[in-house]
Amino acid sequence: MIKPGVMRLKASYLLVAASSVVVTGLVIRGNAQSKLPEGPNRALVERACGSCHDIEQVAINGRDEAGWNGTIEEMTGYGLRVTPAERALILEYLKTHLPPKSR
């Protein structure tokens, strides 16, 4: 038979372990979300693009202005809702900070 004090101690250890896993996951996810380069309107891009998928998908895809414009157009077809002013700011950020990769 397990003593009540020992049972509470084991439950406490289990709670601490589970909490650690949750906090670690949140920290890792938070770090993964901040892959975009610093620049004006980065938060807007993270919010708009990150609402549907991992922001890393945006960060690894360099495009020229026409490419980003097409991508934004495609995303609006999937449900992205931004104002025309926000769309212009998002496009400006993407073309400036995520241009095509040099070969």
Short mmCIF file of C-alpha atoms in Angstrom, two decimals:
data_model
loop_
_atom_site.label_atom_id
_atom_site.label_comp_id
_atom_site.label_asym_id
_atom_site.label_seq_id
_atom_site.Cartn_x
_atom_site.Cartn_y
_atom_site.Cartn_z
CA MET A 1 0.00 0.00 0.00
CA ILE A 2 1.31 3.44 -0.95
CA LYS A 3 1.22 6.05 1.76
CA PRO A 4 -0.90 9.18 1.02
CA GLY A 5 2.13 11.49 1.38
CA VAL A 6 4.11 9.48 -1.16
CA MET A 7 1.15 9.49 -3.55
CA ARG A 8 0.89 13.30 -3.34
CA LEU A 9 4.63 13.60 -3.93
CA LYS A 10 4.42 11.40 -7.04
CA ALA A 11 1.44 13.41 -8.31
CA SER A 12 3.43 16.62 -7.77
CA TYR A 13 6.38 15.24 -9.76
CA LEU A 14 4.02 14.21 -12.54
CA LEU A 15 2.44 17.67 -12.61
CA VAL A 16 5.86 19.37 -12.77
CA ALA A 17 6.99 17.04 -15.57
CA ALA A 18 3.83 17.63 -17.61
CA SER A 19 4.08 21.40 -17.09
CA SER A 20 7.71 21.33 -18.24
CA VAL A 21 6.75 19.55 -21.45
CA VAL A 22 4.01 22.09 -22.18
CA VAL A 23 6.28 25.09 -21.49
CA THR A 24 9.09 23.62 -23.59
CA GLY A 25 6.68 23.08 -26.48
CA LEU A 26 5.45 26.66 -26.27
CA VAL A 27 9.00 28.02 -26.22
CA ILE A 28 10.00 25.91 -29.21
CA ARG A 29 6.88 26.96 -31.12
CA GLY A 30 7.46 30.61 -30.21
CA ASN A 31 11.02 30.42 -31.49
CA ALA A 32 9.89 28.73 -34.69
CA GLN A 33 7.36 31.49 -35.32
CA SER A 34 9.98 34.24 -35.31
CA LYS A 35 11.82 33.30 -38.51
CA LEU A 36 10.98 36.43 -40.49
CA PRO A 37 13.62 39.15 -40.82
CA GLU A 38 13.17 42.34 -38.83
CA GLY A 39 11.45 45.10 -40.72
CA PRO A 40 8.42 47.35 -40.86
CA ASN A 41 5.14 45.40 -40.84
CA ARG A 42 6.73 42.09 -39.85
CA ALA A 43 4.04 41.63 -37.18
CA LEU A 44 1.32 42.18 -39.78
CA VAL A 45 2.88 39.55 -42.05
CA GLU A 46 3.25 37.10 -39.14
CA ARG A 47 -0.38 37.63 -38.15
CA ALA A 48 -1.82 37.41 -41.67
CA CYS A 49 0.29 34.56 -43.00
CA GLY A 50 0.67 32.72 -39.70
CA SER A 51 -3.09 32.54 -39.21
CA CYS A 52 -3.25 29.60 -41.63
CA HIS A 53 0.18 28.00 -41.63
CA ASP A 54 3.60 27.98 -40.01
CA ILE A 55 5.38 31.26 -40.72
CA GLU A 56 8.49 29.29 -41.69
CA GLN A 57 6.72 28.41 -44.95
CA VAL A 58 6.81 32.11 -45.78
CA ALA A 59 10.35 32.68 -44.54
CA ILE A 60 11.91 30.00 -46.76
CA ASN A 61 10.20 31.10 -49.97
CA GLY A 62 11.94 34.05 -51.57
CA ARG A 63 10.09 35.64 -54.49
CA ASP A 64 10.14 38.79 -56.54
CA GLU A 65 7.29 41.31 -56.36
CA ALA A 66 5.20 39.55 -59.02
CA GLY A 67 5.70 36.20 -57.28
CA TRP A 68 4.64 37.54 -53.88
CA ASN A 69 1.72 39.36 -55.47
CA GLY A 70 0.54 36.09 -56.99
CA THR A 71 0.98 34.27 -53.70
CA ILE A 72 -1.08 36.87 -51.84
CA GLU A 73 -3.76 36.59 -54.52
CA GLU A 74 -3.75 32.80 -54.16
CA MET A 75 -4.01 33.06 -50.36
CA THR A 76 -7.02 35.38 -50.62
CA GLY A 77 -8.65 32.57 -52.60
CA TYR A 78 -8.06 30.33 -49.59
CA GLY A 79 -9.63 32.82 -47.21
CA LEU A 80 -6.97 35.41 -46.34
CA ARG A 81 -8.82 38.57 -45.39
CA VAL A 82 -6.81 41.79 -45.39
CA THR A 83 -7.66 45.33 -46.38
CA PRO A 84 -6.14 46.79 -49.55
CA ALA A 85 -3.83 48.91 -47.35
CA GLU A 86 -2.70 45.84 -45.36
CA ARG A 87 -2.18 43.91 -48.59
CA ALA A 88 0.11 46.65 -49.89
CA LEU A 89 2.11 46.66 -46.63
CA ILE A 90 2.41 42.87 -46.68
CA LEU A 91 3.60 42.90 -50.29
CA GLU A 92 6.13 45.65 -49.53
CA TYR A 93 7.54 43.67 -46.60
CA LEU A 94 7.74 40.40 -48.52
CA LYS A 95 9.39 41.81 -51.65
CA THR A 96 11.87 43.81 -49.57
CA HIS A 97 12.81 41.27 -46.91
CA LEU A 98 12.21 37.95 -48.69
CA PRO A 99 13.47 38.42 -52.27
CA PRO A 100 14.37 35.48 -54.52
CA LYS A 101 17.35 33.50 -53.31
CA SER A 102 20.56 34.05 -55.26
CA ARG A 103 21.78 30.99 -57.10
#
